[in-house]
Short mmCIF file of C-alpha atoms in Angstrom, two decimals:
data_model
loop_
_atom_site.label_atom_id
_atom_site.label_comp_id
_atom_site.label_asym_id
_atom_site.label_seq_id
_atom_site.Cartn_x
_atom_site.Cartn_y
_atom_site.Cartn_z
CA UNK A 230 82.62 97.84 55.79
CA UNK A 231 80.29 95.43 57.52
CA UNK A 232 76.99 94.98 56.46
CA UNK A 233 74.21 95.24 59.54
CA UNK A 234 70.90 94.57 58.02
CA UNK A 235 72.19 91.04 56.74
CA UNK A 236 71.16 87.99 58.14
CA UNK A 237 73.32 86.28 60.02
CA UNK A 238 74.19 82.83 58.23
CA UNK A 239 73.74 80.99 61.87
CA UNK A 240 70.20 81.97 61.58
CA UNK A 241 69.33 80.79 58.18
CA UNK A 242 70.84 77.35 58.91
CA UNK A 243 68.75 77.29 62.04
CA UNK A 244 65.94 78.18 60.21
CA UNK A 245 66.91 75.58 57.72
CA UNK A 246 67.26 72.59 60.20
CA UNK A 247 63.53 73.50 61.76
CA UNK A 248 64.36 76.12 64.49
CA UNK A 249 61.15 77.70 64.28
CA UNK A 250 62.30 81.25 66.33
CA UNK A 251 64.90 81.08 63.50
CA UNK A 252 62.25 81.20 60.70
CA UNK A 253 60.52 83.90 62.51
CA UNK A 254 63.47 85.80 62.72
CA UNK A 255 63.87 85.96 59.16
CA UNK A 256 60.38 86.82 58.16
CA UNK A 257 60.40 89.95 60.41
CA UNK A 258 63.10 90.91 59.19
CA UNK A 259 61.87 90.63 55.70
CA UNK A 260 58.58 91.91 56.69
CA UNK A 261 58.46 95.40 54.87
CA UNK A 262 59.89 93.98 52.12
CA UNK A 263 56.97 91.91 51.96
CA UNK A 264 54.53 94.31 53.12
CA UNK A 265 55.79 96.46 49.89
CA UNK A 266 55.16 93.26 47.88
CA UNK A 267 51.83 92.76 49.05
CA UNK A 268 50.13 95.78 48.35
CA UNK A 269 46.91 96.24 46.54
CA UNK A 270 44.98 99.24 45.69
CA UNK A 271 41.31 98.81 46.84
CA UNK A 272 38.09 101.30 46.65
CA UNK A 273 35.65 102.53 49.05
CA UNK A 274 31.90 102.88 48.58
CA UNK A 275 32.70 106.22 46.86
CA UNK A 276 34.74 105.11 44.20
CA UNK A 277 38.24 106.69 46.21
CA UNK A 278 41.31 104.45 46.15
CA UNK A 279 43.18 103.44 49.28
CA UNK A 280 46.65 100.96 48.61
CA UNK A 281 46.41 98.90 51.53
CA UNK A 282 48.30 95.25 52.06
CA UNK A 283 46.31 91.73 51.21
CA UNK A 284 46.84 89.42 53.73
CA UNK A 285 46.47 86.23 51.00
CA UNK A 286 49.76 87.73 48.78
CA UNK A 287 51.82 88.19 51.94
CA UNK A 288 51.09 84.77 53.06
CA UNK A 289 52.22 83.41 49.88
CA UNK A 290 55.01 85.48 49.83
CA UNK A 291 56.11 84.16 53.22
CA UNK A 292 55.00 80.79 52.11
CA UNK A 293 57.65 80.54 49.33
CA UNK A 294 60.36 82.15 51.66
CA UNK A 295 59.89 79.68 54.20
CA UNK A 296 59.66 76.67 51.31
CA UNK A 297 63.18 78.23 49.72
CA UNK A 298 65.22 78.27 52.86
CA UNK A 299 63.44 74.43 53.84
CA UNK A 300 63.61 73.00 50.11
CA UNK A 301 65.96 75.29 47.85
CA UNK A 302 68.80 76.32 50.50
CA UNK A 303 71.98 74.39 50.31
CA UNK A 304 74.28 75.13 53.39
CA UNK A 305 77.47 73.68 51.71
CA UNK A 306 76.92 75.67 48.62
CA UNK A 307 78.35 78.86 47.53
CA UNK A 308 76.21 81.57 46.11
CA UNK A 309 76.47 82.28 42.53
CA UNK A 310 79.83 84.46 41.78
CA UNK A 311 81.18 84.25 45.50
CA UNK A 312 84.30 82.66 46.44
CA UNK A 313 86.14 82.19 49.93
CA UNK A 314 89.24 83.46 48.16
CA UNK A 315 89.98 87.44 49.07
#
């Protein structure tokens, strides 16, 4: 069974070598992951609480996405436990 929300590995390379529509790619998709992440509950002038998403913890969020694929990803690695062996 083939995964479809996965990112295709051409993609991440791309994004890896600079291909900036690549990057982008990859942040939408991870976007309500990161919306999720970002959350912060917040109060009005009466004292109610309202969860709403803080634009300064997303963008760090999407800053150390973007500095992991640039920095951290190693396109002639293997993940951790795989193997190209069936």
């Amino acid at each position: 069974m083939k995964n479809k929300t996965l990112i295709p590995y051409s993609v991440i390379v791309a994004a890896k070598n600079g291909d900036l529509e690549a990057m982008q790619k990859i942040l939408t998709h991870y976007n309500r992951v990161i919306d999720f992440h970002s959350r912060r509950t917040v109060y009005d002038e009466y004292g109610n609480p309202r969860v709403k998403v803080d634009p300064e913890i997303k963008h760090r969020i999407q800053a150390k996405i973007i500095s992991s694929i640039i920095y951290d990803f190693d396109p002639y690695r293997l993940p951790k436990g795989e193997s190209l062996e069936d």
